PDB file of C-alpha atoms and ligand atoms in Angstrom:
ATOM      1  CA  MET H 150     103.800 242.859  96.079  1.00 73.00           C
ATOM      2  CA  SER H 151     104.010 245.179  93.003  1.00 75.00           C
ATOM      3  CA  GLU H 152     106.144 244.212  89.970  1.00 74.00           C
ATOM      4  CA  ASP H 153     108.648 247.211  90.664  1.00 81.00           C
ATOM      5  CA  GLU H 154     108.746 245.962  94.342  1.00 85.00           C
ATOM      6  CA  LEU H 155     109.666 242.643  93.319  1.00 83.00           C
ATOM      7  CA  GLY H 156     112.304 243.425  90.975  1.00 84.00           C
ATOM      8  CA  GLU H 157     113.808 245.387  93.579  1.00 86.00           C
ATOM      9  CA  SER H 158     113.501 242.346  96.162  1.00 88.00           C
ATOM     10  CA  ILE H 159     114.755 240.166  93.465  1.00 85.00           C
ATOM     11  CA  LYS H 160     117.709 241.984  93.040  1.00 84.00           C
ATOM     12  CA  PHE H 161     118.255 241.982  96.661  1.00 87.00           C
ATOM     13  CA  GLU H 162     118.110 238.356  97.012  1.00 86.00           C
ATOM     14  CA  ALA H 163     120.255 237.789  93.801  1.00 87.00           C
ATOM     15  CA  GLU H 164     123.636 239.539  95.310  1.00 88.00           C
ATOM     16  CA  GLN H 165     123.822 236.742  97.808  1.00 87.00           C
ATOM     17  CA  TYR H 166     124.494 234.457  94.738  1.00 88.00           C
ATOM     18  CA  ILE H 167     126.541 236.436  92.647  1.00 90.00           C
ATOM     19  CA  PRO H 168     130.360 236.260  93.154  1.00 89.00           C
ATOM     20  CA  PHE H 169     130.731 240.028  91.876  1.00 91.00           C
ATOM     21  CA  ASP H 170     129.626 243.191  92.929  1.00 91.00           C
ATOM     22  CA  ILE H 171     126.261 243.564  91.960  1.00 89.00           C
ATOM     23  CA  GLU H 172     127.182 247.089  90.141  1.00 91.00           C
ATOM     24  CA  ASP H 173     129.620 245.410  87.962  1.00 95.00           C
ATOM     25  CA  VAL H 174     126.674 242.837  86.123  1.00 94.00           C
ATOM     26  CA  ASN H 175     123.604 243.190  84.476  1.00 92.00           C
ATOM     27  CA  LEU H 176     120.485 241.477  86.137  1.00 90.00           C
ATOM     28  CA  ASP H 177     117.209 240.457  84.759  1.00 88.00           C
ATOM     29  CA  PHE H 178     114.564 237.706  85.930  1.00 87.00           C
ATOM     30  CA  GLN H 179     111.583 235.590  85.301  1.00 85.00           C
ATOM     31  CA  ILE H 180     109.113 234.606  87.358  1.00 83.00           C
ATOM     32  CA  LEU H 181     108.572 230.919  86.644  1.00 80.00           C
ATOM     33  CA  GLY H 182     105.262 230.441  88.670  1.00 77.00           C
ATOM     34  CA  LEU H 183     104.535 229.882  92.208  1.00 72.00           C
ATOM     35  CA  ALA H 184     106.298 227.172  93.970  1.00 72.00           C
ATOM     36  CA  ASP H 185     104.926 223.929  95.735  1.00 71.00           C
ATOM     37  CA  LYS H 186     105.307 225.788  99.376  1.00 73.00           C
ATOM     38  CA  ALA H 187     103.151 228.453 100.383  1.00 74.00           C
ATOM     39  CA  ASN H 188     103.948 232.390  99.602  1.00 78.00           C
ATOM     40  CA  MET H 189     106.684 230.730  97.182  1.00 80.00           C
ATOM     41  CA  MET H 190     107.656 231.652  94.125  1.00 81.00           C
ATOM     42  CA  ASP H 191     109.992 229.977  91.099  1.00 82.00           C
ATOM     43  CA  VAL H 192     112.266 232.682  89.801  1.00 85.00           C
ATOM     44  CA  VAL H 193     115.064 232.665  87.232  1.00 86.00           C
ATOM     45  CA  ILE H 194     118.071 235.054  87.855  1.00 89.00           C
ATOM     46  CA  VAL H 195     120.413 235.707  84.798  1.00 90.00           C
ATOM     47  CA  ALA H 196     123.439 237.903  85.813  1.00 92.00           C
ATOM     48  CA  ALA H 197     126.238 238.761  83.185  1.00 93.00           C
ATOM     49  CA  LYS H 198     129.396 241.136  83.613  1.00 96.00           C
ATOM     50  CA  LYS H 199     129.047 244.369  82.094  1.00 97.00           C
ATOM     51  CA  ASP H 200     132.398 243.995  80.926  1.00 97.00           C
ATOM     52  CA  LYS H 201     131.825 240.501  78.823  1.00 95.00           C
ATOM     53  CA  ILE H 202     128.791 242.262  77.260  1.00 96.00           C
ATOM     54  CA  ASN H 203     130.481 245.046  76.161  1.00 97.00           C
ATOM     55  CA  GLU H 204     132.939 243.127  74.621  1.00 97.00           C
ATOM     56  CA  TYR H 205     130.140 241.125  72.741  1.00 95.00           C
ATOM     57  CA  VAL H 206     128.322 244.472  72.020  1.00 96.00           C
ATOM     58  CA  THR H 207     131.788 245.965  70.553  1.00 98.00           C
ATOM     59  CA  VAL H 208     132.228 242.869  68.154  1.00 97.00           C
ATOM     60  CA  ALA H 209     128.635 242.955  66.984  1.00 96.00           C
ATOM     61  CA  LYS H 210     128.905 246.688  66.187  1.00 97.00           C
ATOM     62  CA  GLU H 211     132.350 246.394  64.377  1.00 98.00           C
ATOM     63  CA  ALA H 212     130.644 243.907  62.094  1.00 98.00           C
ATOM     64  CA  GLY H 213     128.173 246.656  61.241  1.00 98.00           C
ATOM     65  CA  LEU H 214     125.523 245.370  63.296  1.00 95.00           C
ATOM     66  CA  SER H 215     123.058 246.701  65.747  1.00 94.00           C
ATOM     67  CA  PRO H 216     122.624 244.632  69.095  1.00 92.00           C
ATOM     68  CA  VAL H 217     118.927 244.997  70.597  1.00 91.00           C
ATOM     69  CA  ILE H 218     118.966 241.807  72.331  1.00 91.00           C
ATOM     70  CA  VAL H 219     121.088 239.821  74.853  1.00 92.00           C
ATOM     71  CA  ASP H 220     120.411 236.574  75.678  1.00 92.00           C
ATOM     72  CA  VAL H 221     121.596 233.508  77.249  1.00 93.00           C
ATOM     73  CA  ASP H 222     122.465 230.305  75.105  1.00 95.00           C
ATOM     74  CA  ALA H 223     120.669 227.768  77.052  1.00 95.00           C
ATOM     75  CA  PHE H 224     117.680 229.954  76.862  1.00 94.00           C
ATOM     76  CA  ALA H 225     117.744 230.806  73.563  1.00 96.00           C
ATOM     77  CA  LEU H 226     117.958 226.872  72.678  1.00 97.00           C
ATOM     78  CA  GLU H 227     114.851 226.752  74.543  1.00 95.00           C
ATOM     79  CA  ASN H 228     112.912 229.136  72.333  1.00 95.00           C
ATOM     80  CA  MET H 229     114.561 227.086  69.222  1.00 97.00           C
ATOM     81  CA  TYR H 230     113.025 224.200  71.183  1.00 96.00           C
ATOM     82  CA  GLU H 231     109.669 225.264  71.523  1.00 95.00           C
ATOM     83  CA  LEU H 232     109.334 226.775  67.960  1.00 96.00           C
ATOM     84  CA  ASN H 233     110.198 223.368  66.746  1.00 97.00           C
ATOM     85  CA  TYR H 234     109.259 220.583  68.905  1.00 96.00           C
ATOM     86  CA  GLU H 235     105.893 219.463  70.946  1.00 94.00           C
ATOM     87  CA  VAL H 236     106.596 219.375  74.629  1.00 90.00           C
ATOM     88  CA  LYS H 237     106.047 216.403  76.396  1.00 86.00           C
ATOM     89  CA  GLN H 238     104.744 216.617  79.519  1.00 90.00           C
ATOM     90  CA  ASP H 239     105.819 213.561  81.487  1.00 91.00           C
ATOM     91  CA  GLU H 240     109.447 214.093  79.732  1.00 94.00           C
ATOM     92  CA  ASN H 241     112.560 215.517  80.747  1.00 96.00           C
ATOM     93  CA  VAL H 242     114.669 216.396  77.646  1.00 97.00           C
ATOM     94  CA  ALA H 243     118.114 217.639  77.844  1.00 98.00           C
ATOM     95  CA  ILE H 244     119.526 220.195  75.113  1.00 98.00           C
ATOM     96  CA  VAL H 245     123.098 219.816  74.850  1.00 98.00           C
ATOM     97  CA  ASN H 246     124.994 222.437  72.940  1.00 98.00           C
ATOM     98  CA  ILE H 247     128.534 221.412  72.000  1.00 98.00           C
ATOM     99  CA  GLY H 248     130.600 224.639  70.647  1.00 97.00           C
ATOM    100  CA  ALA H 249     134.104 225.273  70.248  1.00 98.00           C
ATOM    101  CA  SER H 250     135.158 225.703  73.675  1.00 97.00           C
ATOM    102  CA  MET H 251     131.714 225.451  75.667  1.00 97.00           C
ATOM    103  CA  ILE H 252     128.965 223.271  75.869  1.00 98.00           C
ATOM    104  CA  ASN H 253     125.710 224.699  77.372  1.00 97.00           C
ATOM    105  CA  ILE H 254     123.179 222.094  78.633  1.00 98.00           C
ATOM    106  CA  ASN H 255     119.516 222.992  79.409  1.00 97.00           C
ATOM    107  CA  ILE H 256     117.430 220.485  81.014  1.00 97.00           C
ATOM    108  CA  LEU H 257     113.698 220.947  80.416  1.00 95.00           C
ATOM    109  CA  LYS H 258     111.018 219.267  82.342  1.00 93.00           C
ATOM    110  CA  GLY H 259     107.506 219.109  80.836  1.00 89.00           C
ATOM    111  CA  GLY H 260     108.904 222.324  78.271  1.00 87.00           C
ATOM    112  CA  GLY H 261     110.184 224.323  81.292  1.00 88.00           C
ATOM    113  CA  SER H 262     113.813 224.564  81.689  1.00 90.00           C
ATOM    114  CA  VAL H 263     115.004 222.877  85.780  1.00 90.00           C
ATOM    115  CA  PHE H 264     118.501 222.749  85.344  1.00 93.00           C
ATOM    116  CA  THR H 265     121.268 224.666  82.997  1.00 94.00           C
ATOM    117  CA  ARG H 266     124.973 224.285  83.321  1.00 95.00           C
ATOM    118  CA  ASP H 267     127.810 225.517  81.093  1.00 95.00           C
ATOM    119  CA  SER H 268     130.883 223.642  80.831  1.00 97.00           C
ATOM    120  CA  ALA H 269     134.043 225.030  79.267  1.00 96.00           C
ATOM    121  CA  VAL H 270     135.051 222.261  77.121  1.00 97.00           C
ATOM    122  CA  GLY H 271     134.147 221.389  73.402  1.00 98.00           C
ATOM    123  CA  GLY H 272     135.123 220.331  69.610  1.00 98.00           C
ATOM    124  CA  ASN H 273     138.481 222.514  70.302  1.00 98.00           C
ATOM    125  CA  LEU H 274     139.401 219.355  72.221  1.00 98.00           C
ATOM    126  CA  HIS H 275     139.161 217.302  69.119  1.00 98.00           C
ATOM    127  CA  THR H 276     141.435 219.670  67.250  1.00 98.00           C
ATOM    128  CA  GLU H 277     143.645 219.735  69.931  1.00 98.00           C
ATOM    129  CA  ALA H 278     144.004 215.922  70.338  1.00 98.00           C
ATOM    130  CA  LEU H 279     144.508 215.592  66.530  1.00 98.00           C
ATOM    131  CA  GLN H 280     147.415 218.682  66.717  1.00 98.00           C
ATOM    132  CA  LYS H 281     149.016 216.670  69.642  1.00 98.00           C
ATOM    133  CA  GLU H 282     148.716 213.151  68.192  1.00 97.00           C
ATOM    134  CA  PHE H 283     150.229 214.238  64.481  1.00 97.00           C
ATOM    135  CA  THR H 284     152.472 217.353  65.411  1.00 97.00           C
ATOM    136  CA  ILE H 285     150.720 219.232  62.919  1.00 97.00           C
ATOM    137  CA  SER H 286     149.324 223.292  62.891  1.00 97.00           C
ATOM    138  CA  TYR H 287     146.133 223.710  64.574  1.00 98.00           C
ATOM    139  CA  ALA H 288     144.771 224.766  61.074  1.00 98.00           C
ATOM    140  CA  SER H 289     145.495 221.275  59.667  1.00 97.00           C
ATOM    141  CA  ALA H 290     144.493 219.683  62.637  1.00 97.00           C
ATOM    142  CA  GLU H 291     141.039 221.535  62.074  1.00 97.00           C
ATOM    143  CA  LYS H 292     141.038 220.814  58.238  1.00 97.00           C
ATOM    144  CA  LEU H 293     141.828 216.880  59.416  1.00 97.00           C
ATOM    145  CA  LYS H 294     138.818 216.486  61.686  1.00 96.00           C
ATOM    146  CA  GLN H 295     136.236 218.227  59.658  1.00 93.00           C
ATOM    147  CA  GLU H 296     137.756 216.097  56.337  1.00 91.00           C
ATOM    148  CA  GLY H 297     138.439 212.847  57.958  1.00 88.00           C
ATOM    149  CA  SER H 298     141.512 212.095  56.427  1.00 87.00           C
ATOM    150  CA  MET H 299     145.291 213.674  55.135  1.00 91.00           C
ATOM    151  CA  GLU H 300     148.019 212.055  53.206  1.00 91.00           C
ATOM    152  CA  GLY H 301     150.437 210.189  55.604  1.00 92.00           C
ATOM    153  CA  ILE H 302     148.125 209.778  58.314  1.00 93.00           C
ATOM    154  CA  SER H 303     145.958 206.797  58.974  1.00 93.00           C
ATOM    155  CA  LYS H 304     142.156 207.080  59.134  1.00 92.00           C
ATOM    156  CA  GLU H 305     142.069 204.348  62.314  1.00 93.00           C
ATOM    157  CA  ASP H 306     144.639 206.765  64.123  1.00 95.00           C
ATOM    158  CA  VAL H 307     142.886 209.991  63.503  1.00 96.00           C
ATOM    159  CA  ALA H 308     139.427 207.920  64.856  1.00 95.00           C
ATOM    160  CA  ALA H 309     141.581 206.495  67.803  1.00 95.00           C
ATOM    161  CA  ALA H 310     142.446 210.211  69.016  1.00 96.00           C
ATOM    162  CA  LEU H 311     138.985 211.760  68.237  1.00 97.00           C
ATOM    163  CA  THR H 312     137.638 208.771  70.597  1.00 96.00           C
ATOM    164  CA  SER H 313     139.843 209.921  73.480  1.00 95.00           C
ATOM    165  CA  ALA H 314     138.591 213.581  73.239  1.00 97.00           C
ATOM    166  CA  SER H 315     135.153 212.577  72.651  1.00 97.00           C
ATOM    167  CA  GLU H 316     135.305 210.634  75.618  1.00 97.00           C
ATOM    168  CA  ASP H 317     136.705 213.326  77.726  1.00 97.00           C
ATOM    169  CA  ILE H 318     133.547 215.670  76.347  1.00 98.00           C
ATOM    170  CA  ILE H 319     131.208 213.034  77.187  1.00 98.00           C
ATOM    171  CA  ALA H 320     132.426 212.760  80.669  1.00 98.00           C
ATOM    172  CA  GLU H 321     131.845 216.437  81.117  1.00 97.00           C
ATOM    173  CA  ILE H 322     128.503 215.808  80.103  1.00 98.00           C
ATOM    174  CA  SER H 323     127.809 213.106  82.198  1.00 97.00           C
ATOM    175  CA  ARG H 324     129.082 214.970  85.266  1.00 97.00           C
ATOM    176  CA  SER H 325     126.461 217.886  84.724  1.00 97.00           C
ATOM    177  CA  PHE H 326     123.697 214.688  84.304  1.00 97.00           C
ATOM    178  CA  ASP H 327     124.946 213.287  87.668  1.00 96.00           C
ATOM    179  CA  TYR H 328     124.490 216.640  88.994  1.00 96.00           C
ATOM    180  CA  PHE H 329     120.940 217.197  87.617  1.00 96.00           C
ATOM    181  CA  ARG H 330     120.054 213.827  88.929  1.00 95.00           C
ATOM    182  CA  ASP H 331     121.837 214.095  92.272  1.00 93.00           C
ATOM    183  CA  THR H 332     119.733 217.511  92.954  1.00 90.00           C
ATOM    184  CA  THR H 333     116.341 216.284  91.398  1.00 88.00           C
ATOM    185  CA  ASN H 334     115.903 213.048  93.668  1.00 85.00           C
ATOM    186  CA  TYR H 335     117.218 211.100  90.746  1.00 84.00           C
ATOM    187  CA  GLU H 336     115.012 212.046  87.991  1.00 90.00           C
ATOM    188  CA  ASN H 337     115.180 210.601  84.711  1.00 93.00           C
ATOM    189  CA  ILE H 338     116.942 211.963  81.534  1.00 97.00           C
ATOM    190  CA  ASN H 339     114.526 210.678  78.714  1.00 96.00           C
ATOM    191  CA  GLU H 340     116.209 212.358  75.608  1.00 97.00           C
ATOM    192  CA  ILE H 341     119.036 214.146  74.350  1.00 98.00           C
ATOM    193  CA  LEU H 342     118.761 216.608  71.724  1.00 97.00           C
ATOM    194  CA  LEU H 343     122.157 217.623  70.478  1.00 98.00           C
ATOM    195  CA  CYS H 344     123.506 220.364  68.577  1.00 97.00           C
ATOM    196  CA  GLY H 345     126.757 222.852  68.213  1.00 97.00           C
ATOM    197  CA  GLY H 346     129.604 221.950  65.478  1.00 96.00           C
ATOM    198  CA  GLY H 347     131.556 219.752  68.041  1.00 96.00           C
ATOM    199  CA  ALA H 348     128.778 217.273  67.779  1.00 95.00           C
ATOM    200  CA  LEU H 349     129.501 216.677  64.509  1.00 94.00           C
ATOM    201  CA  THR H 350     132.668 214.712  64.959  1.00 94.00           C
ATOM    202  CA  GLU H 351     132.963 211.539  63.494  1.00 89.00           C
ATOM    203  CA  GLY H 352     131.408 209.083  65.632  1.00 92.00           C
ATOM    204  CA  PHE H 353     130.578 211.529  68.522  1.00 96.00           C
ATOM    205  CA  VAL H 354     126.635 210.881  68.439  1.00 96.00           C
ATOM    206  CA  SER H 355     126.550 207.043  68.388  1.00 96.00           C
ATOM    207  CA  MET H 356     129.175 207.293  71.310  1.00 97.00           C
ATOM    208  CA  LEU H 357     127.570 209.649  73.471  1.00 98.00           C
ATOM    209  CA  ALA H 358     124.042 207.603  73.369  1.00 98.00           C
ATOM    210  CA  GLU H 359     126.058 204.501  74.175  1.00 98.00           C
ATOM    211  CA  LYS H 360     127.703 205.851  77.155  1.00 97.00           C
ATOM    212  CA  SER H 361     124.847 207.555  78.548  1.00 96.00           C
ATOM    213  CA  GLY H 362     122.255 205.207  77.814  1.00 97.00           C
ATOM    214  CA  ILE H 363     120.084 207.910  76.287  1.00 98.00           C
ATOM    215  CA  ASN H 364     118.181 208.208  73.193  1.00 97.00           C
ATOM    216  CA  VAL H 365     120.172 211.278  71.050  1.00 98.00           C
ATOM    217  CA  ARG H 366     119.081 213.005  68.408  1.00 96.00           C
ATOM    218  CA  MET H 367     120.333 215.824  66.466  1.00 96.00           C
ATOM    219  CA  VAL H 368     118.249 219.209  66.758  1.00 96.00           C
ATOM    220  CA  GLU H 369     116.548 220.500  63.689  1.00 96.00           C
ATOM    221  CA  PRO H 370     116.175 224.186  64.389  1.00 97.00           C
ATOM    222  CA  LEU H 371     114.443 225.395  61.088  1.00 96.00           C
ATOM    223  CA  LYS H 372     111.853 222.164  61.397  1.00 95.00           C
ATOM    224  CA  ASN H 373     108.956 224.534  61.630  1.00 96.00           C
ATOM    225  CA  ILE H 374     110.436 227.342  59.658  1.00 95.00           C
ATOM    226  CA  HIS H 375     109.276 228.273  56.371  1.00 94.00           C
ATOM    227  CA  VAL H 376     112.625 228.669  54.235  1.00 93.00           C
ATOM    228  CA  PRO H 377     112.334 230.463  50.858  1.00 94.00           C
ATOM    229  CA  ASP H 378     113.386 228.627  47.557  1.00 94.00           C
ATOM    230  CA  SER H 379     116.506 231.236  47.369  1.00 96.00           C
ATOM    231  CA  PHE H 380     118.293 229.544  49.871  1.00 94.00           C
ATOM    232  CA  ASP H 381     120.548 226.672  49.341  1.00 95.00           C
ATOM    233  CA  ARG H 382     118.778 223.741  50.754  1.00 92.00           C
ATOM    234  CA  GLU H 383     122.128 221.671  50.767  1.00 93.00           C
ATOM    235  CA  TYR H 384     124.085 224.369  52.553  1.00 93.00           C
ATOM    236  CA  LEU H 385     121.304 224.809  55.446  1.00 92.00           C
ATOM    237  CA  SER H 386     121.351 221.025  55.936  1.00 90.00           C
ATOM    238  CA  LYS H 387     124.857 221.603  56.864  1.00 88.00           C
ATOM    239  CA  VAL H 388     124.812 224.601  59.178  1.00 91.00           C
ATOM    240  CA  GLU H 389     121.949 223.278  60.887  1.00 93.00           C
ATOM    241  CA  PRO H 390     123.342 221.984  63.879  1.00 91.00           C
ATOM    242  CA  VAL H 391     125.245 225.013  64.369  1.00 95.00           C
ATOM    243  CA  ILE H 392     122.657 227.622  63.949  1.00 96.00           C
ATOM    244  CA  SER H 393     120.457 226.277  67.018  1.00 97.00           C
ATOM    245  CA  VAL H 394     121.710 229.337  69.401  1.00 97.00           C
ATOM    246  CA  ALA H 395     121.064 231.845  66.333  1.00 95.00           C
ATOM    247  CA  VAL H 396     117.615 230.932  65.514  1.00 96.00           C
ATOM    248  CA  GLY H 397     116.527 230.884  69.173  1.00 96.00           C
ATOM    249  CA  LEU H 398     118.013 234.574  69.342  1.00 94.00           C
ATOM    250  CA  ALA H 399     116.108 235.533  66.288  1.00 94.00           C
ATOM    251  CA  LEU H 400     112.952 234.896  67.760  1.00 95.00           C
ATOM    252  CA  ARG H 401     113.383 237.214  70.355  1.00 95.00           C
ATOM    253  CA  SER H 402     112.432 240.627  69.752  1.00 91.00           C
ATOM    254  CA  LEU H 403     112.792 244.079  71.667  1.00 90.00           C
ATOM    255  CA  GLY H 404     110.757 244.210  74.922  1.00 83.00           C
ATOM    256  CA  ASP H 405     109.505 240.817  75.198  1.00 83.00           C
ATOM    257  CA  LYS H 406     109.476 239.237  78.366  1.00 72.00           C
TER     258      LYS H 406
HETATM  259  N1  ATP Z 227     131.933 218.849  60.285  1.00 72.24           N
HETATM  260  C1  ATP Z 227     132.645 219.308  61.309  1.00 72.24           C
HETATM  261  N2  ATP Z 227     133.271 218.052  61.796  1.00 72.24           N
HETATM  262  C2  ATP Z 227     133.818 218.273  63.089  1.00 72.24           C
HETATM  263  N3  ATP Z 227     133.637 219.407  63.959  1.00 72.24           N
HETATM  264  C3  ATP Z 227     133.052 220.579  63.274  1.00 72.24           C
HETATM  265  C4  ATP Z 227     132.728 220.533  62.245  1.00 72.24           C
HETATM  266  N4  ATP Z 227     131.901 221.451  61.789  1.00 72.24           N
HETATM  267  C5  ATP Z 227     132.607 222.345  62.771  1.00 72.24           C
HETATM  268  N5  ATP Z 227     132.893 221.850  64.055  1.00 72.24           N
HETATM  269  C6  ATP Z 227     133.507 222.055  65.287  1.00 72.24           C
HETATM  270  O1  ATP Z 227     132.537 222.748  65.960  1.00 72.24           O
HETATM  271  C7  ATP Z 227     132.983 223.848  67.028  1.00 72.24           C
HETATM  272  C8  ATP Z 227     132.145 224.873  66.501  1.00 72.24           C
HETATM  273  O2  ATP Z 227     130.962 224.787  66.674  1.00 72.24           O
HETATM  274  P1  ATP Z 227     129.915 225.900  67.155  1.00 72.24           P
HETATM  275  O3  ATP Z 227     129.777 226.985  65.846  1.00 72.24           O
HETATM  276  O4  ATP Z 227     128.775 225.695  67.523  1.00 72.24           O
HETATM  277  O5  ATP Z 227     130.553 226.906  68.252  1.00 72.24           O
HETATM  278  P2  ATP Z 227     130.542 228.157  68.928  1.00 72.24           P
HETATM  279  O6  ATP Z 227     129.392 228.335  69.037  1.00 72.24           O
HETATM  280  O7  ATP Z 227     131.419 228.897  67.749  1.00 72.24           O
HETATM  281  O8  ATP Z 227     131.869 228.279  69.880  1.00 72.24           O
HETATM  282  P3  ATP Z 227     131.629 228.490  71.325  1.00 72.24           P
HETATM  283  O9  ATP Z 227     130.094 228.013  71.947  1.00 72.24           O
HETATM  284  O10 ATP Z 227     132.084 227.612  72.412  1.00 72.24           O
HETATM  285  O11 ATP Z 227     132.066 229.767  71.580  1.00 72.24           O
HETATM  286  C9  ATP Z 227     134.116 224.068  66.600  1.00 72.24           C
HETATM  287  O12 ATP Z 227     135.246 223.101  67.343  1.00 72.24           O
HETATM  288  C10 ATP Z 227     134.815 223.446  65.133  1.00 72.24           C
HETATM  289  O13 ATP Z 227     135.770 222.759  65.140  1.00 72.24           O
HETATM  290 MG1   MG Z 228     128.045 228.348  70.770  1.00 72.24          MG
END
């Protein structure tokens, strides 16, 4: 088949996997290569509701920006990974991005994505736990989470509330890992590469390592990027965990595949 014909037939095949009217979504695909079976190929399909994309585009425009590429968090993270890390052929690396309301997981096998999953939990759970535990405003809870202490509230009580929210988040990550293992003949996960602001909560990294039994590393999205001296290094090192998706997005350019 020609590339065009292939595009048409992939769109046709995709229809059965997409729970919306095909006219309501933007669709793109990437051929990963030939599959093990004869006359078969592995293809990644991404579908996004047009409504959702329009919302994002509107926000970007209102901020005075002109969007040229729309990408998926999990794949932006994969590009960020390729730039900064040496691919290990015989290892599975799980990139886990914990945002405010969303966790993106992308498991790479020998550098190629074999599993992606988003879950609707994140650092908001920590904030809500503090809000509820100490009957304070959301803004105060957010401040308390990031600063670690507040007058009249003991550090131990804060830690306890955060721990219970972390447990919920880690349980969700474990469910995704179990699902990955179930669907891949019990493949091992060799390493977790962690990013996103939700991972910055006190004690989270060590707890994830302990509960999952997997080695956890914080991502370094600027590792292989030359940063001019005019940038504030201290500030950059603070925001590094939360700019991983942005770094991956910035690597893309118009028209690339
Ligand atoms: N120093 C910190 N300590 C604890 N939590 C933090 C810290 N800095 C940021 N966070 C939390 O990280 C989350 C935001 O992270 P991030 O910027 O990665 O998410 P996002 O991409 O905006 O969210 P989403 O992907 O869910 O839409 C928030 O829940 C915020 O409270
Ligand atoms: Mg995010």
